[in-house]
Amino acid sequence: MTIATAPARARSSPLQYAKDVLLLAKPRLSGLVILTSTGGLALAPGDIGAARAILTVLATAAVVGAANALNCWMERDIDARMRRTRDRPLPAGRIDPFTALGLGIMVPVFALPVLALVANPLTAALAFVAIVTYVVIYTPMKQRSTLALLVGAVPGAIPPLMGWTAVTGTLDSGGLALFALLFAWQLPHFLAVSLYLREDYARGGLRVFSIVHGERATRGWIAATSVVLVPVSLALVPLHVAGRMYGAVAGLLGLALAAYALAGIGREGGRWARNFFLATILYLTLLFVALFLGAR
């Protein structure tokens, strides 16, 4: 009997079941979405009011959580083969697969109209694009091509653009600059993940960059994409999305991350890659703090 057909195991308690349902949404990833979409709302010129802003962020998080639930449903057999993911609710048998499928379908049915009403149809359309790109294209593509890295960065970069368009109602240079920043950030971030979890991804049968192209090439691409991230992050200043204080912080953070990435060329083993992965999270957190504090 495979994970795809195995019945859910007896649940220990309603609280544990509720926790497992929440885990389908990948809370840490959803938390990043809340941070970046809130950043887009706060940085956009104009104001939609606190109530509409909160509903927009919550609906965005709901859509992302639903996409993650569908991802969990589609990859439950792969997750069962990987040490990092085998204790997730579906491969561990704590939740029936059809529960994840139902939530993944039904939540957007309600969340997308909410986004169209409290924000605007453009923001809802961007959310729909994010779901389709992540679930229909990126998730199955991971088993076939390393180009999934680029495709997967698209839905990950859409939330701040959604926050921006919720206020402005248009796709303009400021919102697209935020999209570019998140897109560029994800490349070294996930390349590092593919490196330090290389063996686990191999067990899952995923064709990530480090498996297909090797460790040396992956470290080189981590360095190259980290260097590219510096001018992309600084582009927010001439576009008047952020001010000089942000520019100074972004420059220092970007140079530090790029220097760390360049120092990883020629090394071996996964410890540096894991440390670099954690450094990218710290980088993005501090960058958005600077954005909030030094907007225009």
mmCIF file of C-alpha atoms in Angstrom:
data_model
loop_
_atom_site.group_PDB
_atom_site.id
_atom_site.type_symbol
_atom_site.label_atom_id
_atom_site.label_comp_id
_atom_site.label_asym_id
_atom_site.label_seq_id
_atom_site.Cartn_x
_atom_site.Cartn_y
_atom_site.Cartn_z
ATOM 1 C CA MET A 1 0.000 0.000 0.000
ATOM 2 C CA THR A 2 1.452 3.381 -1.013
ATOM 3 C CA ILE A 3 1.141 6.707 0.738
ATOM 4 C CA ALA A 4 -1.252 7.743 -2.011
ATOM 5 C CA THR A 5 -3.791 5.106 -0.967
ATOM 6 C CA ALA A 6 -3.015 4.571 2.701
ATOM 7 C CA PRO A 7 -5.793 5.573 5.116
ATOM 8 C CA ALA A 8 -5.062 8.213 7.712
ATOM 9 C CA ARG A 9 -3.902 6.823 11.041
ATOM 10 C CA ALA A 10 -5.898 7.325 14.192
ATOM 11 C CA ARG A 11 -5.446 10.887 15.388
ATOM 12 C CA SER A 12 -4.238 11.487 18.907
ATOM 13 C CA SER A 13 -6.406 14.531 19.609
ATOM 14 C CA PRO A 14 -8.403 17.307 17.925
ATOM 15 C CA LEU A 15 -5.595 19.712 18.796
ATOM 16 C CA GLN A 16 -3.004 17.550 17.057
ATOM 17 C CA TYR A 17 -5.269 17.218 14.030
ATOM 18 C CA ALA A 18 -5.724 21.000 13.847
ATOM 19 C CA LYS A 19 -1.948 21.397 14.065
ATOM 20 C CA ASP A 20 -1.469 18.928 11.227
ATOM 21 C CA VAL A 21 -4.015 20.760 9.062
ATOM 22 C CA LEU A 22 -2.078 23.969 9.693
ATOM 23 C CA LEU A 23 1.164 22.222 8.747
ATOM 24 C CA LEU A 24 -0.283 21.511 5.298
ATOM 25 C CA ALA A 25 -0.046 25.268 4.686
ATOM 26 C CA LYS A 26 3.700 25.255 5.555
ATOM 27 C CA PRO A 27 3.466 28.030 8.204
ATOM 28 C CA ARG A 28 7.058 29.217 7.887
ATOM 29 C CA LEU A 29 6.646 29.774 4.160
ATOM 30 C CA SER A 30 3.271 31.433 4.727
ATOM 31 C CA GLY A 31 4.904 33.687 7.323
ATOM 32 C CA LEU A 32 7.367 34.869 4.693
ATOM 33 C CA VAL A 33 4.411 35.599 2.410
ATOM 34 C CA ILE A 34 2.781 37.723 5.113
ATOM 35 C CA LEU A 35 6.032 39.668 5.559
ATOM 36 C CA THR A 36 6.551 40.360 1.864
ATOM 37 C CA SER A 37 2.919 41.075 0.966
ATOM 38 C CA THR A 38 2.674 43.465 3.926
ATOM 39 C CA GLY A 39 5.838 45.105 2.632
ATOM 40 C CA GLY A 40 4.224 45.652 -0.760
ATOM 41 C CA LEU A 41 1.136 47.171 0.892
ATOM 42 C CA ALA A 42 3.182 49.471 3.098
ATOM 43 C CA LEU A 43 5.514 50.669 0.346
ATOM 44 C CA ALA A 44 2.912 51.330 -2.330
ATOM 45 C CA PRO A 45 1.853 54.961 -2.829
ATOM 46 C CA GLY A 46 -1.618 55.411 -1.388
ATOM 47 C CA ASP A 47 -3.680 53.886 1.408
ATOM 48 C CA ILE A 48 -6.501 51.342 1.357
ATOM 49 C CA GLY A 49 -7.221 51.469 5.085
ATOM 50 C CA ALA A 50 -6.298 49.058 7.865
ATOM 51 C CA ALA A 51 -9.296 46.730 7.473
ATOM 52 C CA ARG A 52 -8.831 46.202 3.736
ATOM 53 C CA ALA A 53 -5.086 45.810 4.163
ATOM 54 C CA ILE A 54 -5.492 43.126 6.841
ATOM 55 C CA LEU A 55 -8.070 41.237 4.767
ATOM 56 C CA THR A 56 -5.801 41.430 1.729
ATOM 57 C CA VAL A 57 -2.857 39.939 3.616
ATOM 58 C CA LEU A 58 -5.006 37.221 5.189
ATOM 59 C CA ALA A 59 -6.564 36.279 1.846
ATOM 60 C CA THR A 60 -3.110 36.205 0.259
ATOM 61 C CA ALA A 61 -1.834 33.926 3.025
ATOM 62 C CA ALA A 62 -4.909 31.696 2.564
ATOM 63 C CA VAL A 63 -4.233 31.327 -1.164
ATOM 64 C CA VAL A 64 -0.580 30.496 -0.535
ATOM 65 C CA GLY A 65 -1.538 28.034 2.200
ATOM 66 C CA ALA A 66 -3.954 26.320 -0.191
ATOM 67 C CA ALA A 67 -1.270 26.078 -2.872
ATOM 68 C CA ASN A 68 1.055 24.511 -0.297
ATOM 69 C CA ALA A 69 -1.646 21.998 0.669
ATOM 70 C CA LEU A 70 -1.997 20.991 -2.989
ATOM 71 C CA ASN A 71 1.783 20.699 -3.208
ATOM 72 C CA CYS A 72 1.748 18.398 -0.165
ATOM 73 C CA TRP A 73 -0.980 16.303 -1.784
ATOM 74 C CA MET A 74 0.889 15.986 -5.082
ATOM 75 C CA GLU A 75 4.254 15.188 -3.471
ATOM 76 C CA ARG A 76 3.138 12.928 -0.614
ATOM 77 C CA ASP A 77 4.955 9.871 -2.029
ATOM 78 C CA ILE A 78 8.104 11.927 -2.664
ATOM 79 C CA ASP A 79 7.930 13.375 0.854
ATOM 80 C CA ALA A 80 7.706 9.847 2.275
ATOM 81 C CA ARG A 81 11.112 9.009 0.775
ATOM 82 C CA MET A 82 12.888 12.070 2.143
ATOM 83 C CA ARG A 83 14.121 12.335 5.728
ATOM 84 C CA ARG A 84 13.312 16.039 5.946
ATOM 85 C CA THR A 85 9.668 15.595 4.952
ATOM 86 C CA ARG A 86 8.650 12.044 5.851
ATOM 87 C CA ASP A 87 7.026 13.160 9.119
ATOM 88 C CA ARG A 88 4.723 15.629 7.388
ATOM 89 C CA PRO A 89 1.003 14.940 7.980
ATOM 90 C CA LEU A 90 0.324 13.175 4.654
ATOM 91 C CA PRO A 91 3.324 10.809 4.361
ATOM 92 C CA ALA A 92 3.051 10.058 8.084
ATOM 93 C CA GLY A 93 -0.620 9.125 7.566
ATOM 94 C CA ARG A 94 -2.017 11.568 10.120
ATOM 95 C CA ILE A 95 -4.298 13.257 7.587
ATOM 96 C CA ASP A 96 -6.226 11.723 4.722
ATOM 97 C CA PRO A 97 -4.904 12.898 1.319
ATOM 98 C CA PHE A 98 -8.381 13.926 0.198
ATOM 99 C CA THR A 99 -8.564 16.384 3.101
ATOM 100 C CA ALA A 100 -5.502 18.202 1.738
ATOM 101 C CA LEU A 101 -6.923 18.077 -1.776
ATOM 102 C CA GLY A 102 -10.272 19.457 -0.617
ATOM 103 C CA LEU A 103 -8.692 22.312 1.319
ATOM 104 C CA GLY A 104 -6.366 23.112 -1.561
ATOM 105 C CA ILE A 105 -9.307 23.479 -3.927
ATOM 106 C CA MET A 106 -11.969 25.016 -1.689
ATOM 107 C CA VAL A 107 -9.904 27.696 0.080
ATOM 108 C CA PRO A 108 -9.027 29.569 -3.151
ATOM 109 C CA VAL A 109 -12.675 29.364 -4.235
ATOM 110 C CA PHE A 110 -13.443 31.675 -1.309
ATOM 111 C CA ALA A 111 -10.137 33.561 -0.975
ATOM 112 C CA LEU A 112 -9.834 34.712 -4.595
ATOM 113 C CA PRO A 113 -13.248 36.501 -4.645
ATOM 114 C CA VAL A 114 -12.355 38.081 -1.291
ATOM 115 C CA LEU A 115 -9.158 39.448 -2.840
ATOM 116 C CA ALA A 116 -11.105 40.786 -5.814
ATOM 117 C CA LEU A 117 -13.555 42.553 -3.484
ATOM 118 C CA VAL A 118 -11.281 43.951 -0.763
ATOM 119 C CA ALA A 119 -8.356 44.711 -3.091
ATOM 120 C CA ASN A 120 -9.112 44.550 -6.829
ATOM 121 C CA PRO A 121 -9.432 42.011 -9.666
ATOM 122 C CA LEU A 122 -5.778 42.488 -10.686
ATOM 123 C CA THR A 123 -4.565 41.336 -7.256
ATOM 124 C CA ALA A 124 -6.884 38.316 -7.396
ATOM 125 C CA ALA A 125 -5.602 37.505 -10.895
ATOM 126 C CA LEU A 126 -2.000 37.601 -9.650
ATOM 127 C CA ALA A 127 -2.954 35.198 -6.853
ATOM 128 C CA PHE A 128 -4.486 32.848 -9.414
ATOM 129 C CA VAL A 129 -1.309 33.013 -11.518
ATOM 130 C CA ALA A 130 0.730 32.169 -8.422
ATOM 131 C CA ILE A 131 -1.390 29.082 -7.683
ATOM 132 C CA VAL A 132 -1.268 27.800 -11.263
ATOM 133 C CA THR A 133 2.471 28.407 -11.602
ATOM 134 C CA TYR A 134 3.287 26.735 -8.287
ATOM 135 C CA VAL A 135 0.932 23.766 -8.443
ATOM 136 C CA VAL A 136 0.441 23.007 -12.129
ATOM 137 C CA ILE A 137 3.889 23.893 -13.509
ATOM 138 C CA TYR A 138 6.535 24.035 -10.761
ATOM 139 C CA THR A 139 5.553 21.035 -8.621
ATOM 140 C CA PRO A 140 5.659 18.383 -11.383
ATOM 141 C CA MET A 141 8.576 20.147 -13.101
ATOM 142 C CA LYS A 142 10.865 19.502 -10.116
ATOM 143 C CA GLN A 143 11.008 15.841 -11.116
ATOM 144 C CA ARG A 144 12.055 16.654 -14.689
ATOM 145 C CA SER A 145 14.214 19.772 -14.986
ATOM 146 C CA THR A 146 16.429 22.141 -13.001
ATOM 147 C CA LEU A 147 14.571 25.002 -14.730
ATOM 148 C CA ALA A 148 12.000 24.463 -11.981
ATOM 149 C CA LEU A 149 14.244 26.741 -9.916
ATOM 150 C CA LEU A 150 13.343 29.705 -12.129
ATOM 151 C CA VAL A 151 9.676 28.749 -12.473
ATOM 152 C CA GLY A 152 9.274 28.289 -8.715
ATOM 153 C CA ALA A 153 10.719 31.729 -8.046
ATOM 154 C CA VAL A 154 7.768 33.335 -9.870
ATOM 155 C CA PRO A 155 4.984 32.450 -7.372
ATOM 156 C CA GLY A 156 7.396 33.159 -4.540
ATOM 157 C CA ALA A 157 7.940 36.694 -5.869
ATOM 158 C CA ILE A 158 4.280 37.512 -6.527
ATOM 159 C CA PRO A 159 3.071 38.266 -2.920
ATOM 160 C CA PRO A 160 4.841 41.668 -2.584
ATOM 161 C CA LEU A 161 3.551 42.574 -6.035
ATOM 162 C CA MET A 162 0.059 41.633 -4.861
ATOM 163 C CA GLY A 163 0.441 43.930 -1.863
ATOM 164 C CA TRP A 164 1.528 46.736 -4.170
ATOM 165 C CA THR A 165 -1.296 46.247 -6.686
ATOM 166 C CA ALA A 166 -3.853 46.029 -3.880
ATOM 167 C CA VAL A 167 -3.109 49.704 -3.257
ATOM 168 C CA THR A 168 -2.294 51.012 -6.735
ATOM 169 C CA GLY A 169 -4.443 48.767 -8.922
ATOM 170 C CA THR A 170 -1.708 48.763 -11.577
ATOM 171 C CA LEU A 171 1.440 46.914 -12.587
ATOM 172 C CA ASP A 172 4.090 49.623 -12.483
ATOM 173 C CA SER A 173 7.841 49.906 -12.010
ATOM 174 C CA GLY A 174 7.726 50.015 -8.206
ATOM 175 C CA GLY A 175 5.739 46.818 -7.837
ATOM 176 C CA LEU A 176 7.761 45.040 -10.495
ATOM 177 C CA ALA A 177 10.969 46.057 -8.679
ATOM 178 C CA LEU A 178 9.695 44.338 -5.534
ATOM 179 C CA PHE A 179 8.850 41.284 -7.627
ATOM 180 C CA ALA A 180 12.376 41.312 -9.093
ATOM 181 C CA LEU A 181 13.913 41.588 -5.622
ATOM 182 C CA LEU A 182 12.083 38.507 -4.312
ATOM 183 C CA PHE A 183 12.729 36.614 -7.543
ATOM 184 C CA ALA A 184 16.470 37.310 -7.396
ATOM 185 C CA TRP A 185 16.675 36.499 -3.675
ATOM 186 C CA GLN A 186 15.157 33.048 -4.120
ATOM 187 C CA LEU A 187 17.830 31.891 -6.569
ATOM 188 C CA PRO A 188 20.844 31.731 -4.193
ATOM 189 C CA HIS A 189 18.496 30.803 -1.337
ATOM 190 C CA PHE A 190 17.149 27.658 -3.002
ATOM 191 C CA LEU A 191 20.448 26.777 -4.672
ATOM 192 C CA ALA A 192 21.900 26.581 -1.159
ATOM 193 C CA VAL A 193 18.994 24.375 -0.075
ATOM 194 C CA SER A 194 19.618 22.047 -3.013
ATOM 195 C CA LEU A 195 23.252 21.771 -1.961
ATOM 196 C CA TYR A 196 22.945 20.981 1.722
ATOM 197 C CA LEU A 197 19.939 18.679 1.197
ATOM 198 C CA ARG A 198 21.399 17.082 -1.927
ATOM 199 C CA GLU A 199 21.237 13.493 -0.684
ATOM 200 C CA ASP A 200 17.688 13.895 0.564
ATOM 201 C CA TYR A 201 16.511 15.317 -2.768
ATOM 202 C CA ALA A 202 18.183 12.377 -4.508
ATOM 203 C CA ARG A 203 16.153 9.970 -2.362
ATOM 204 C CA GLY A 204 13.013 11.842 -3.407
ATOM 205 C CA GLY A 205 13.895 11.632 -7.099
ATOM 206 C CA LEU A 206 13.925 15.415 -7.599
ATOM 207 C CA ARG A 207 16.200 16.894 -10.273
ATOM 208 C CA VAL A 208 17.504 19.844 -8.311
ATOM 209 C CA PHE A 209 20.443 21.911 -9.516
ATOM 210 C CA SER A 210 23.119 20.371 -7.291
ATOM 211 C CA ILE A 211 22.250 16.803 -8.352
ATOM 212 C CA VAL A 212 22.164 17.501 -12.083
ATOM 213 C CA HIS A 213 25.043 19.982 -12.389
ATOM 214 C CA GLY A 214 27.210 19.083 -9.411
ATOM 215 C CA GLU A 215 28.442 20.829 -6.293
ATOM 216 C CA ARG A 216 31.091 23.012 -7.947
ATOM 217 C CA ALA A 217 28.655 24.501 -10.468
ATOM 218 C CA THR A 218 26.047 25.051 -7.753
ATOM 219 C CA ARG A 219 28.482 27.009 -5.596
ATOM 220 C CA GLY A 220 29.415 29.096 -8.621
ATOM 221 C CA TRP A 221 25.766 29.875 -9.350
ATOM 222 C CA ILE A 222 25.155 30.748 -5.694
ATOM 223 C CA ALA A 223 27.943 33.302 -5.945
ATOM 224 C CA ALA A 224 26.801 34.685 -9.303
ATOM 225 C CA THR A 225 23.152 35.093 -8.263
ATOM 226 C CA SER A 226 24.180 36.660 -4.950
ATOM 227 C CA VAL A 227 26.206 39.280 -6.823
ATOM 228 C CA VAL A 228 23.238 39.989 -9.125
ATOM 229 C CA LEU A 229 21.041 40.458 -6.069
ATOM 230 C CA VAL A 230 22.998 43.587 -5.041
ATOM 231 C CA PRO A 231 21.981 45.894 -7.940
ATOM 232 C CA VAL A 232 18.466 44.409 -7.988
ATOM 233 C CA SER A 233 17.970 45.367 -4.333
ATOM 234 C CA LEU A 234 19.409 48.840 -4.915
ATOM 235 C CA ALA A 235 17.048 49.510 -7.846
ATOM 236 C CA LEU A 236 14.292 50.336 -5.348
ATOM 237 C CA VAL A 237 16.036 53.635 -4.506
ATOM 238 C CA PRO A 238 16.063 55.353 -7.966
ATOM 239 C CA LEU A 239 12.516 54.062 -8.507
ATOM 240 C CA HIS A 240 11.510 55.937 -5.311
ATOM 241 C CA VAL A 241 10.187 52.823 -3.601
ATOM 242 C CA ALA A 242 12.724 53.247 -0.801
ATOM 243 C CA GLY A 243 14.982 55.975 0.505
ATOM 244 C CA ARG A 244 18.708 56.468 1.014
ATOM 245 C CA MET A 245 18.784 54.782 4.413
ATOM 246 C CA TYR A 246 17.434 51.618 2.841
ATOM 247 C CA GLY A 247 19.973 51.989 0.027
ATOM 248 C CA ALA A 248 22.859 52.089 2.495
ATOM 249 C CA VAL A 249 21.578 49.044 4.391
ATOM 250 C CA ALA A 250 20.807 47.129 1.183
ATOM 251 C CA GLY A 251 24.270 47.842 -0.172
ATOM 252 C CA LEU A 252 26.020 46.643 2.990
ATOM 253 C CA LEU A 253 23.828 43.565 3.357
ATOM 254 C CA GLY A 254 24.175 42.690 -0.318
ATOM 255 C CA LEU A 255 27.941 43.017 -0.323
ATOM 256 C CA ALA A 256 28.209 40.921 2.847
ATOM 257 C CA LEU A 257 26.012 38.164 1.382
ATOM 258 C CA ALA A 258 27.898 38.246 -1.927
ATOM 259 C CA ALA A 259 31.244 38.038 -0.100
ATOM 260 C CA TYR A 260 30.003 35.030 1.876
ATOM 261 C CA ALA A 261 28.786 33.418 -1.343
ATOM 262 C CA LEU A 262 32.128 33.981 -3.082
ATOM 263 C CA ALA A 263 33.909 32.502 -0.055
ATOM 264 C CA GLY A 264 31.964 29.291 -0.617
ATOM 265 C CA ILE A 265 33.503 28.643 -4.037
ATOM 266 C CA GLY A 266 35.915 25.754 -3.821
ATOM 267 C CA ARG A 267 34.607 24.438 -0.515
ATOM 268 C CA GLU A 268 33.083 21.017 -0.023
ATOM 269 C CA GLY A 269 30.338 19.599 2.191
ATOM 270 C CA GLY A 270 26.931 20.877 3.213
ATOM 271 C CA ARG A 271 27.717 22.865 6.362
ATOM 272 C CA TRP A 272 28.619 26.072 4.527
ATOM 273 C CA ALA A 273 25.536 25.720 2.308
ATOM 274 C CA ARG A 274 23.259 25.423 5.333
ATOM 275 C CA ASN A 275 24.870 28.451 6.972
ATOM 276 C CA PHE A 276 24.496 30.406 3.744
ATOM 277 C CA PHE A 277 20.825 29.373 3.520
ATOM 278 C CA LEU A 278 20.272 30.773 7.028
ATOM 279 C CA ALA A 279 22.180 33.918 6.042
ATOM 280 C CA THR A 280 19.787 34.526 3.133
ATOM 281 C CA ILE A 281 16.833 34.425 5.544
ATOM 282 C CA LEU A 282 18.527 36.911 7.859
ATOM 283 C CA TYR A 283 19.391 39.069 4.836
ATOM 284 C CA LEU A 284 15.790 39.250 3.626
ATOM 285 C CA THR A 285 14.435 39.938 7.121
ATOM 286 C CA LEU A 286 16.841 42.826 7.716
ATOM 287 C CA LEU A 287 16.248 44.131 4.194
ATOM 288 C CA PHE A 288 12.499 44.369 4.747
ATOM 289 C CA VAL A 289 13.006 45.992 8.149
ATOM 290 C CA ALA A 290 15.096 48.622 6.368
ATOM 291 C CA LEU A 291 12.376 48.945 3.731
ATOM 292 C CA PHE A 292 9.711 49.573 6.370
ATOM 293 C CA LEU A 293 11.874 52.073 8.263
ATOM 294 C CA GLY A 294 13.343 53.869 5.274
ATOM 295 C CA ALA A 295 10.501 53.976 2.759
ATOM 296 C CA ARG A 296 10.867 56.965 0.440
#
